Coordinates of C-alpha atoms in Angstrom, one line a residue:
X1 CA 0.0 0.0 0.0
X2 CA 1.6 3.7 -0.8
X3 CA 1.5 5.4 2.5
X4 CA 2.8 8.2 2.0
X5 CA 2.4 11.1 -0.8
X6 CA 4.7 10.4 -3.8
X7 CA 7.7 12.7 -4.2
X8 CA 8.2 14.7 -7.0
X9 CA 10.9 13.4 -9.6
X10 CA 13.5 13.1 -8.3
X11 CA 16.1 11.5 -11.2
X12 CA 15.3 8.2 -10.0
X13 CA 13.8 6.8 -13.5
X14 CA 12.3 8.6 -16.4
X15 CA 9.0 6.7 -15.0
X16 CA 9.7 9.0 -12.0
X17 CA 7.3 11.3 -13.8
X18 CA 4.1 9.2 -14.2
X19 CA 4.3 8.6 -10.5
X20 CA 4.1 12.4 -9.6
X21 CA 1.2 13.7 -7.5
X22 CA 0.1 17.4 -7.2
X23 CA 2.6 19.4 -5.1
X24 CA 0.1 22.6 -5.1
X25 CA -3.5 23.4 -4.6
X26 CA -3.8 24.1 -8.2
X27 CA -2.1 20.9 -9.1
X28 CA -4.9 19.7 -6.5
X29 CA -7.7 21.3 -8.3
X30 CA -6.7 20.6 -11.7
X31 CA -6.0 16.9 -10.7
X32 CA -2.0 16.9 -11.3
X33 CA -0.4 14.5 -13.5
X34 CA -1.4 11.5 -13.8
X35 CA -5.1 11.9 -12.8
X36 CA -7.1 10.7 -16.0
X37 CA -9.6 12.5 -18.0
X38 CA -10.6 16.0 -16.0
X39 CA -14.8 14.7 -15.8
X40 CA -13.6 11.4 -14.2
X41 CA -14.9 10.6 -10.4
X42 CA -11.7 9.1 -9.5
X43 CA -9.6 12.0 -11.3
X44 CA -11.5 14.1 -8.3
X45 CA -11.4 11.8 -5.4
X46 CA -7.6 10.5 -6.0
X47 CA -5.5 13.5 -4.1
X48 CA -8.3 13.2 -1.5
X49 CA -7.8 9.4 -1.0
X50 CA -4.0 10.3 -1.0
X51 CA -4.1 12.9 1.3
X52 CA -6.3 11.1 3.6
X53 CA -3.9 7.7 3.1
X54 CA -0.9 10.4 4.1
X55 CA -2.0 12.0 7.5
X56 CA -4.0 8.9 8.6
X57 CA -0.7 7.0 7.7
X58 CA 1.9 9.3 9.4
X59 CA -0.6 9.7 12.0
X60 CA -1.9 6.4 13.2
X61 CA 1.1 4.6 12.2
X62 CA 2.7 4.8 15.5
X63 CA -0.1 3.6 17.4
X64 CA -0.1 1.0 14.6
X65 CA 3.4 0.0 15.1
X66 CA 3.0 -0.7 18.8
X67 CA -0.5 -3.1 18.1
X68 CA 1.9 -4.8 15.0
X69 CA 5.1 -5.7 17.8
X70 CA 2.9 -6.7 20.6
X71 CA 0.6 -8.4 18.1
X72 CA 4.1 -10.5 16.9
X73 CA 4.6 -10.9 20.9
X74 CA 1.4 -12.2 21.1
X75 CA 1.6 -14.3 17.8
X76 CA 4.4 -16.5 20.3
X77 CA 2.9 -16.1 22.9
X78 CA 0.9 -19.6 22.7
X79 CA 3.6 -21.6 22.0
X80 CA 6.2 -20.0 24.7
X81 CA 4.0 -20.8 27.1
X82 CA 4.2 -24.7 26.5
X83 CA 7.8 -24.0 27.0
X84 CA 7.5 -21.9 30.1
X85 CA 5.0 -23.8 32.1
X86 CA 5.1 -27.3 31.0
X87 CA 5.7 -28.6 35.0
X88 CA 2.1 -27.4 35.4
X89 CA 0.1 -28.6 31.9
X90 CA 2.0 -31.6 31.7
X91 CA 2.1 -35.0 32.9
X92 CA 3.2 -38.8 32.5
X93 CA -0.3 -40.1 31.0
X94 CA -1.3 -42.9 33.6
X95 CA -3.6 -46.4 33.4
X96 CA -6.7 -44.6 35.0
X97 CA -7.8 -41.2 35.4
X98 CA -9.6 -40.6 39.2
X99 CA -12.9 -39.1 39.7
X100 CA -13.3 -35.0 39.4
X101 CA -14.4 -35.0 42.6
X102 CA -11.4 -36.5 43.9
X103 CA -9.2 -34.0 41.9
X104 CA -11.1 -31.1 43.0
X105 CA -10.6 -32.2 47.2
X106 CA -6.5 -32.8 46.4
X107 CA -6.4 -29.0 45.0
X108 CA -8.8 -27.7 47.9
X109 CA -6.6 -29.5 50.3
X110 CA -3.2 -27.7 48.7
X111 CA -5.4 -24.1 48.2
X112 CA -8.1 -23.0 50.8
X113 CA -8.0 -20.1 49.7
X114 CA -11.0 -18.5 47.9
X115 CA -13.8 -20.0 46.0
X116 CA -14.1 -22.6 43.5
X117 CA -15.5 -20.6 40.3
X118 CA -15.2 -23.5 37.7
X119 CA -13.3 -26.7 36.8
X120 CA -11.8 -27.9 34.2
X121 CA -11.3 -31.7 33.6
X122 CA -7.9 -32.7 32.1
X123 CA -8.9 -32.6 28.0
X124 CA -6.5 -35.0 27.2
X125 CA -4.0 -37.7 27.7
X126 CA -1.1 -36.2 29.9
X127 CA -2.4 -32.8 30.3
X128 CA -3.3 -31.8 33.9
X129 CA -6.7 -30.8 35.6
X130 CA -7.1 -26.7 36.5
X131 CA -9.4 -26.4 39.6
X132 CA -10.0 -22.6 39.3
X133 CA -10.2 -20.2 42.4
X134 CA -11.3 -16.7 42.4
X135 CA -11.4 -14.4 45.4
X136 CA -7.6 -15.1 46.1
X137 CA -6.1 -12.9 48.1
X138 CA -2.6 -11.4 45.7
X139 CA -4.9 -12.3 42.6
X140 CA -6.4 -9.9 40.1
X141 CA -9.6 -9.7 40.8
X142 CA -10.1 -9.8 36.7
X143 CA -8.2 -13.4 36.7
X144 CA -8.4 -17.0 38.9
X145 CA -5.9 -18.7 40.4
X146 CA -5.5 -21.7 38.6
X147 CA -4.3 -25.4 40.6
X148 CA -3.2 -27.7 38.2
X149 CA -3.9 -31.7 39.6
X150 CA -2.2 -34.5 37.9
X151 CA -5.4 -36.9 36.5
X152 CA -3.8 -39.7 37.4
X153 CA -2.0 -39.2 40.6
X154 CA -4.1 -36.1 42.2
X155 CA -0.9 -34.2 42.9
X156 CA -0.9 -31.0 42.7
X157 CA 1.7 -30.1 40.1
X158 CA 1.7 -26.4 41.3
X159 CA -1.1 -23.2 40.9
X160 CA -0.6 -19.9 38.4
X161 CA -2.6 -16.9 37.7
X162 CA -4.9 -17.7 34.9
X163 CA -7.2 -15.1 32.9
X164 CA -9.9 -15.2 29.9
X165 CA -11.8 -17.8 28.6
X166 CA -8.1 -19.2 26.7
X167 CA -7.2 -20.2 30.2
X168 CA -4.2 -17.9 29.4
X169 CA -1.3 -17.8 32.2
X170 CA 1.3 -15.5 33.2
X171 CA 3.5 -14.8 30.5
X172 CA 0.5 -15.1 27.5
X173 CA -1.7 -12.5 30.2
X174 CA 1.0 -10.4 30.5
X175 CA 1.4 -9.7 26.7
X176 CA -2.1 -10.1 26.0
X177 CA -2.8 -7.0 28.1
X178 CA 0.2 -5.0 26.5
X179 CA -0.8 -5.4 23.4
X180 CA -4.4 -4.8 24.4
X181 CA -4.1 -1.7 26.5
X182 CA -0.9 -1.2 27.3
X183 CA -1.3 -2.2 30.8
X184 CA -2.8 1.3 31.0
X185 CA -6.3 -0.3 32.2
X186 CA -9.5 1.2 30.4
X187 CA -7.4 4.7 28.9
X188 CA -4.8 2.0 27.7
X189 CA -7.8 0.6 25.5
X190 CA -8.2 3.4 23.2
X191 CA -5.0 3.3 21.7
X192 CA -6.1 -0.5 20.5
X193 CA -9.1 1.1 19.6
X194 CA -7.9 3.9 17.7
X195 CA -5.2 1.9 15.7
X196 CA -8.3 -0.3 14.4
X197 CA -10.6 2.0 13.5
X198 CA -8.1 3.5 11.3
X199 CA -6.1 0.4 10.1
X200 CA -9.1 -0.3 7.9
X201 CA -9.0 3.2 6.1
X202 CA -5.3 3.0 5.3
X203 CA -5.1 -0.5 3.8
X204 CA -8.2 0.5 1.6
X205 CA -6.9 3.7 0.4
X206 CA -3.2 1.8 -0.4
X207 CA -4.8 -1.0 -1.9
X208 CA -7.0 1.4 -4.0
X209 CA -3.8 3.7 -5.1
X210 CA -1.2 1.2 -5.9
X211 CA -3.8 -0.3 -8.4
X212 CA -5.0 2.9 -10.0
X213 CA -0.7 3.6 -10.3
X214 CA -0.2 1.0 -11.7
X215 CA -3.2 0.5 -14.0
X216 CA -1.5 1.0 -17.1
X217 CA 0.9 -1.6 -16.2
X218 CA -1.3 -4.5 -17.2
X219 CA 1.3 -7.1 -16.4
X220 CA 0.3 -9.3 -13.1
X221 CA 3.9 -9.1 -12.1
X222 CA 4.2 -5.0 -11.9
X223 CA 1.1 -5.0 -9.5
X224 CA 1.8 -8.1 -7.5
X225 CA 5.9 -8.2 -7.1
X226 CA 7.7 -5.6 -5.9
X227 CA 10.6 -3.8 -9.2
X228 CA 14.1 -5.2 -7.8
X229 CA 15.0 -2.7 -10.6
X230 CA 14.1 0.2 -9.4
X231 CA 16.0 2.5 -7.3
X232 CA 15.6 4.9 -4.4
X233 CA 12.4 5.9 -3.3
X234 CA 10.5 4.1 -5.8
X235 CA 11.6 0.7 -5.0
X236 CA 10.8 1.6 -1.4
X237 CA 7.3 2.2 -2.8
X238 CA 7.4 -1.0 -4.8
X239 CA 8.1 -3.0 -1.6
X240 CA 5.7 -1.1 0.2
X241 CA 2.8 -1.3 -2.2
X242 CA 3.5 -5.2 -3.4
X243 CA 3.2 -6.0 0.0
X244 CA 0.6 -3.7 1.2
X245 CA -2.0 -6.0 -1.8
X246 CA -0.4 -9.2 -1.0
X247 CA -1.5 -8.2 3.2
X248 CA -4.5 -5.6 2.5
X249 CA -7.2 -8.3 3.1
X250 CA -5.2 -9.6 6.5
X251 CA -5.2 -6.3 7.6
X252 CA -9.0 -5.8 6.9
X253 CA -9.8 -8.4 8.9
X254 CA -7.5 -7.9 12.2
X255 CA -9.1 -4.3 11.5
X256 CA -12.9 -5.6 11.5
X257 CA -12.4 -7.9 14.6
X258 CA -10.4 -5.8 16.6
X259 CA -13.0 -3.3 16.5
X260 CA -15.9 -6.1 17.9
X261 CA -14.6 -6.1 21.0
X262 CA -13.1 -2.9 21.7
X263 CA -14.7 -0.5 23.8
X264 CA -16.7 2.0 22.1
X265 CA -17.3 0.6 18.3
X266 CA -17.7 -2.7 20.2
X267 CA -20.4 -1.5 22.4
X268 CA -21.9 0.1 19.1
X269 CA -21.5 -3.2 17.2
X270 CA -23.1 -5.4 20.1
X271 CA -26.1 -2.7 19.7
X272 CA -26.3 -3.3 16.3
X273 CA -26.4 -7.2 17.1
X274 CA -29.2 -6.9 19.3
X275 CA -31.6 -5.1 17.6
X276 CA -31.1 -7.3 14.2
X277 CA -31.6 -10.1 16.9
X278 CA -27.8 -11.7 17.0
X279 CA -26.5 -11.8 20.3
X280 CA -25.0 -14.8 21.0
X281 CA -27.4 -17.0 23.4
X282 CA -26.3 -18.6 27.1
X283 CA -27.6 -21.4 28.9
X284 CA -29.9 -20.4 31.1
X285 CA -28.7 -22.1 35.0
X286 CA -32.2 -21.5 36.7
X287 CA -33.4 -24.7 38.3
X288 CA -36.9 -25.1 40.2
X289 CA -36.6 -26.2 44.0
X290 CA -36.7 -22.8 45.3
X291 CA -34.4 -21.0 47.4
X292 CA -32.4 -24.3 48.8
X293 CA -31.8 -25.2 45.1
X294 CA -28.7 -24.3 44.7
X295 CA -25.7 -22.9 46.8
X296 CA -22.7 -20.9 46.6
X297 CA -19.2 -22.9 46.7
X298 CA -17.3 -21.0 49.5
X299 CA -14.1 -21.6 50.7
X300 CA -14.3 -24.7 51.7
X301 CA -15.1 -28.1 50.0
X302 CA -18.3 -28.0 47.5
X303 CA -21.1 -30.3 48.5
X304 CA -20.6 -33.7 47.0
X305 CA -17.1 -33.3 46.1
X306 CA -15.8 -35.9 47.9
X307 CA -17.7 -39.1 47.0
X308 CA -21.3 -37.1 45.7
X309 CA -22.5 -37.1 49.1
X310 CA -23.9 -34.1 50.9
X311 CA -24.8 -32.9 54.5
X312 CA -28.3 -32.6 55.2
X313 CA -27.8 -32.0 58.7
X314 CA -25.1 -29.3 57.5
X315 CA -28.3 -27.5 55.8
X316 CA -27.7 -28.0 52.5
X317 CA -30.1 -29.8 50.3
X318 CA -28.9 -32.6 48.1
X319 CA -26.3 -32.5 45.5
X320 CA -25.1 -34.8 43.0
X321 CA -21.8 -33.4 43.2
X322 CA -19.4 -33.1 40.2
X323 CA -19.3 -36.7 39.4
X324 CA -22.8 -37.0 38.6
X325 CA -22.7 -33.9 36.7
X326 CA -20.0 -34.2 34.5
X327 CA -21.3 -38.0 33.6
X328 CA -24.4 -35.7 32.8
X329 CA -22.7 -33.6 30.3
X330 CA -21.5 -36.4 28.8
X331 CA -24.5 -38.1 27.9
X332 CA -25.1 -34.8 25.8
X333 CA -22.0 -34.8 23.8
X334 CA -20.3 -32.7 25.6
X335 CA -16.8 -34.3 25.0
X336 CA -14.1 -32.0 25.9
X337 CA -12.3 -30.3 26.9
X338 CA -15.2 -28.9 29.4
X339 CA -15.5 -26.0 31.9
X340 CA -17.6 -27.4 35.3
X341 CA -19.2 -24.0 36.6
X342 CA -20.3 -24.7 40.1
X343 CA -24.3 -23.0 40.9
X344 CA -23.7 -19.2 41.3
X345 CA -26.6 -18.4 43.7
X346 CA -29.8 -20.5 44.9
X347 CA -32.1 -21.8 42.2
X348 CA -29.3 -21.7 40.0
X349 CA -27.7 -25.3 38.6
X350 CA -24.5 -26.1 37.4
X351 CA -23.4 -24.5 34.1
X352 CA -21.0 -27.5 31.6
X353 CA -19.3 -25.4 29.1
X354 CA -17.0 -26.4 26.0
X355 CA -14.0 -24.2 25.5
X356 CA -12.5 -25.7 22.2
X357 CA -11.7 -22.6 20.3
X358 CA -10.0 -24.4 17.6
X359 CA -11.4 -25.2 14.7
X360 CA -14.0 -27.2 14.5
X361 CA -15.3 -24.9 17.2
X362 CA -16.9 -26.5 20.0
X363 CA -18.9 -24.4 22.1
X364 CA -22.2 -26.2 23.3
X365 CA -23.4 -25.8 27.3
X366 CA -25.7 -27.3 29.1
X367 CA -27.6 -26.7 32.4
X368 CA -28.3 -29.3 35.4
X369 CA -29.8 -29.5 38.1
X370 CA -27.7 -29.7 41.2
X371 CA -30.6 -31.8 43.3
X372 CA -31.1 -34.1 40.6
X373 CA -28.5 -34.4 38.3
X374 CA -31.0 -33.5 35.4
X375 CA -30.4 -31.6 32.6
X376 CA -32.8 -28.5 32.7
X377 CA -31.2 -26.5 29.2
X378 CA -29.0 -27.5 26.2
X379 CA -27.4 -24.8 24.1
X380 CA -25.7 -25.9 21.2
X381 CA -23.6 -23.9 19.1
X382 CA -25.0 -24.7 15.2
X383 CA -28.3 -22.9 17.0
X384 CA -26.3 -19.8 17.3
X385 CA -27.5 -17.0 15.0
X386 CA -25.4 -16.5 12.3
X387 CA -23.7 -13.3 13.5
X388 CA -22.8 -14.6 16.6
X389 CA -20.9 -17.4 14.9
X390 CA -19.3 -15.0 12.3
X391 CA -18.0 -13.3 16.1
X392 CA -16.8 -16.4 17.6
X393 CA -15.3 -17.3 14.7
X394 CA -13.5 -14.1 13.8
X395 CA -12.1 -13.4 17.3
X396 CA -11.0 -16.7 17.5
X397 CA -9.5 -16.6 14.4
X398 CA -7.7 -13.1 15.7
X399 CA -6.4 -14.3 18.8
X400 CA -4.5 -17.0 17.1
X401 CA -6.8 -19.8 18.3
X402 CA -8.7 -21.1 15.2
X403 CA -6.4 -22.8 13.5
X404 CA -3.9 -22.9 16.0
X405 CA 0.0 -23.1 14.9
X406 CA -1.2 -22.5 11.7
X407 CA -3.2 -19.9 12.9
X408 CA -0.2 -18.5 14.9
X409 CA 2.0 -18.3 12.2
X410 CA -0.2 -16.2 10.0
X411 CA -0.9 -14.0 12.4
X412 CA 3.2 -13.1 13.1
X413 CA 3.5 -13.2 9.5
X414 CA 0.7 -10.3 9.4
X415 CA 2.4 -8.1 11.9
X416 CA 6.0 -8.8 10.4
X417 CA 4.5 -7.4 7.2
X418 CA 2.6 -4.5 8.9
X419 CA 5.9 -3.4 11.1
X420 CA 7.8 -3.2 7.3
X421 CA 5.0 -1.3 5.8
X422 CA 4.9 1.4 8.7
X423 CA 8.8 1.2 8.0
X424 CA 8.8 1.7 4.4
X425 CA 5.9 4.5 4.5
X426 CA 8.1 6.6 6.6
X427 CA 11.2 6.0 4.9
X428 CA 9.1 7.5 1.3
X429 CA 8.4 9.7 3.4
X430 CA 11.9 11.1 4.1
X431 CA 12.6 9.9 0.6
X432 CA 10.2 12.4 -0.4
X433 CA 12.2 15.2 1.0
X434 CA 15.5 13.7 -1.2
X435 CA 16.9 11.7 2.2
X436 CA 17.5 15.4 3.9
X437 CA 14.5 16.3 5.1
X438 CA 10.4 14.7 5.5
X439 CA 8.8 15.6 2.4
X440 CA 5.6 18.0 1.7
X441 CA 2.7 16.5 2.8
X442 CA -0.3 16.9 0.0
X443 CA -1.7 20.2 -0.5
X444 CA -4.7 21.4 0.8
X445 CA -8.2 21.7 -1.7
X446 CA -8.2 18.0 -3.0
X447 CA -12.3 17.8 -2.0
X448 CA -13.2 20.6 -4.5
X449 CA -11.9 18.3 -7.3
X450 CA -14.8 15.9 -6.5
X451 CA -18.0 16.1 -7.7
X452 CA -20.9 17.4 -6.0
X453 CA -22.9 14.0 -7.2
X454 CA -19.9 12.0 -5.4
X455 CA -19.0 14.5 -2.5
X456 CA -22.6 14.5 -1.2
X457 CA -23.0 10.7 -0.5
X458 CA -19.1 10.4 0.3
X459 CA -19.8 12.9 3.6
X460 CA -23.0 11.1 4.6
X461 CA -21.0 7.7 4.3
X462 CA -17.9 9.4 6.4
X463 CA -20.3 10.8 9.1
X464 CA -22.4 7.7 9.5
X465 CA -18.8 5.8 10.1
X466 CA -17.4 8.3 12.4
X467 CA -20.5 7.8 14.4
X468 CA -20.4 3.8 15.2
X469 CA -16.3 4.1 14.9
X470 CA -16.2 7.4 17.6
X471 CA -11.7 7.3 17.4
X472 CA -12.1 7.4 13.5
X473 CA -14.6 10.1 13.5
X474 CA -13.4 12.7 16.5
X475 CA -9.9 12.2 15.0
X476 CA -10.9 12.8 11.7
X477 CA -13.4 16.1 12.6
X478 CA -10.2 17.1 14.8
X479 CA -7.7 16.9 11.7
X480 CA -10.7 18.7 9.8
X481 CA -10.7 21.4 11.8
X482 CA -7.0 22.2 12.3
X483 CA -6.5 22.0 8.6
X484 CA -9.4 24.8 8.4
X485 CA -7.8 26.8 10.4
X486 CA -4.2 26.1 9.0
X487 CA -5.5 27.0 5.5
X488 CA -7.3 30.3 6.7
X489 CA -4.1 31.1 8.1
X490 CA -2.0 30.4 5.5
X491 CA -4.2 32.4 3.2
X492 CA -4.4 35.5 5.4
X493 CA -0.7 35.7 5.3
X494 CA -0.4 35.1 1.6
X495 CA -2.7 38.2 1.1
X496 CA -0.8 40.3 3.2
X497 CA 1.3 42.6 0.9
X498 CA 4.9 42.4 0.7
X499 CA 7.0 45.1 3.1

């Protein structure tokens, strides 16, 4: 993708002069060289779409740069932290696996602490069993401490901080959250948020100008590869714009999923979801029985977890215990790997997730009763509405999960590509001013080239935009504004009369 205006000829090539853009606001107005037949739509919108892909490139590309390394952090993430914490997720795979129940008391017995907020049996041959605790005193009150029980054995191979739905540890949290926010909290979010909203605008407007550039080059290879020929700044831009097409689509999509779950075109797109009826649909835990229907799991054993038994002189009614329940699941084809959610409150049952995020995704749930050992609800995931799978799919697919190394591998190959992009726009940039100084940006007065048939629906589009994307339109209305102002400016003193 070009990112950055084109420099004026510089001796590089005699083809230095097809690749020219307008250096004046007449040039701007008249459409400079290169801009096609003077009535043309795209003769008029062309130093607009370059202008815009300028200041939203030099602009937003830092905030880009840092989502792109931390994104290449995160890429490595998964698989550094096989490395890291293999003592925990690991074991020798035995003859017999022991109950849940059994595994649950072993990590209660090791950690006391806090309250059992979910379980989730070993999904596999040799991996280990994570008995999750929240309420820990030392642990973010956003994440769980995590015990991790050898299947076989019910040792406890050792607890670590765990957060999200990925069951992420340490080292994968800590990165997560840098490249999420900076670990600047909620204010850290917007840079996420504002690198997204604009990501989307600069790939387009590359994609759109390297192939009206190079239109009359009709040859696959002089779009497609970058010119090992070429010299100085325009074999900079032939790296950057080959690899901008080759990327463009990658970057549209890490672009339209960041934005579903950041926080303010995320809240707008979850509106949008509702009222078109596509919010993705939970089990619901409610259980008859009344108010001794369900209970709380405090801080000390949950009822049943020994052998399924439970107290009734203790005053708790009967439970199944997790056993019972996870046999339950089962029976509904809900192989794993499984998340155990103990009842939250009475009337409430217990809540058997799937957490596969690979591909195929499995993500059915079921509700039972905790009296009875009954399933009272089945959500299954081919129910979802198709938005909400579209949303599963895509974040998944964005966080690396999906598809998994593959997956992974992609997604480090997407930000190695973006990092030499942002790399390669700045150095036209400085090319631009002949390797002395950062070029001219484009002039001011592109819009008046447009059409009025074209300008009219292109600021209606722009505005409806800003509105659901709020850090591509207040930036944007900002940049507006200051360049007002700038112009007015400039043309007060340029009708000033000379001394």
């Amino acid at each position: 993708m070009s990112a950055e205006p084109l420099a004026p000829a510089t001796g590089d090539s005699p083809d230095d002069a097809s690749d020219k853009e307008p250096h004046s606001p007449a040039e701007a107005e008249s459409g400079g060289s290169g801009s096609g037949s003077g009535g043309s739509v795209w003769a008029g919108l062309r130093p607009l779409v370059l202008r815009l892909h300028f200041y939203a490139g030099v602009l937003a590309a830092p905030f880009l740069l840092v989502a792109a390394v931390t994104g290449l952090l995160y890429a490595g993430s998964f698989q550094a932290e096989k490395l890291v914490y293999a003592h925990e997720l690991r074991v020798p795979v035995g003859d017999r696996e022991l109950p849940i129940s059994q595994q649950v008391a072993a990590a209660r017995k090791a950690h006391p602490e806090g309250e059992i907020s979910a379980v989730r049996p070993s999904p596999e041959d040799g991996a280990t069993t994570r008995v999750l605790l929240s309420g820990v005193k030392g642990v973010d009150p956003d994440h769980t401490l995590a015990v991790f029980v050898d299947p076989y054995t019910g040792k406890v191979r050792g607890a670590l901080e765990q957060y999200g739905s990925t069951g992420a540890l340490p080292l994968r949290t800590w990165i997560d959250e840098f490249h999420r926010d900076l670990h600047l909290g909620q204010t850290g979010r917007l840079y996420s948020e504002l690198a997204a909203s604009w990501l989307w605008v600069i790939a387009l407007g590359g994609v759109v100008l390297w192939l009206s550039r190079r239109r009359k080059k009709r040859a696959l290879r002089a779009v497609a590869l970058p010119d090992r020929t070429a010299t100085g700044r325009r074999r900079t831009m032939s790296f950057h714009g080959a690899v901008g097409l080759w990327v463009a689509l990658g970057l549209l999509f890490l672009s339209a999923t960041g934005l579903t779950w950041s926080t303010y075109a995320g809240a707008n797109v979850e509106d949008l979801r509702a009222a078109l009826g596509q919010t993705t649909p939970t089990v619901s835990a409610t259980v008859g029985g009344g108010e001794h229907a369900g209970h709380h799991m405090g801080s000390g054993s949950m009822p049943g977890m020994d052998m399924g038994g439970t107290d009734e002189a203790a005053g708790h009614t009967a439970d199944v215990g997790l056993d019972t329940v996870l046999t339950a699941a089962r029976a509904k084809d809900l192989d794993n790997p499984v998340e155990i959610v103990p009842p939250a409150e009475p009337g409430s049952g217990y809540v058997v997730s799937q957490i596969q995020r690979s591909w195929p995704e499995k993500q059915d749930s079921v509700a039972i009763d905790p009296a009875t050992g009954e399933v009272t609800d089945v959500q299954r995931f081919a129910d979802y509405p198709v938005l909400a799978k579209l949303s599963r799919w895509g974040i998944d697919l964005h966080t690396g999960n999906l598809f998994g190394l593959v997956n992974q591998i992609a997604l480090a190959a997407l930000a190695l590509a973006l990092i030499l992009l942002i790399v390669w726009g700045y150095r036209m940039w400085w090319q631009r001013g002949r390797a002395s100084a950062f070029g001219r940006p484009i002039p001011r007065g592109a819009w008046r080239r447009v059409p009025l048939y074209a300008l009219l629906p292109l600021t209606a589009a722009i505005a409806v935009i800003g509105y659901y994307l709020p850090l591509l339109g207040i930036p944007l209305a900002a940049f507006l504004a200051v360049d007002i102002v700038a112009g007015q400016i400039a043309r007060r003193r340029g009708a000033t009369p000379a001394a």
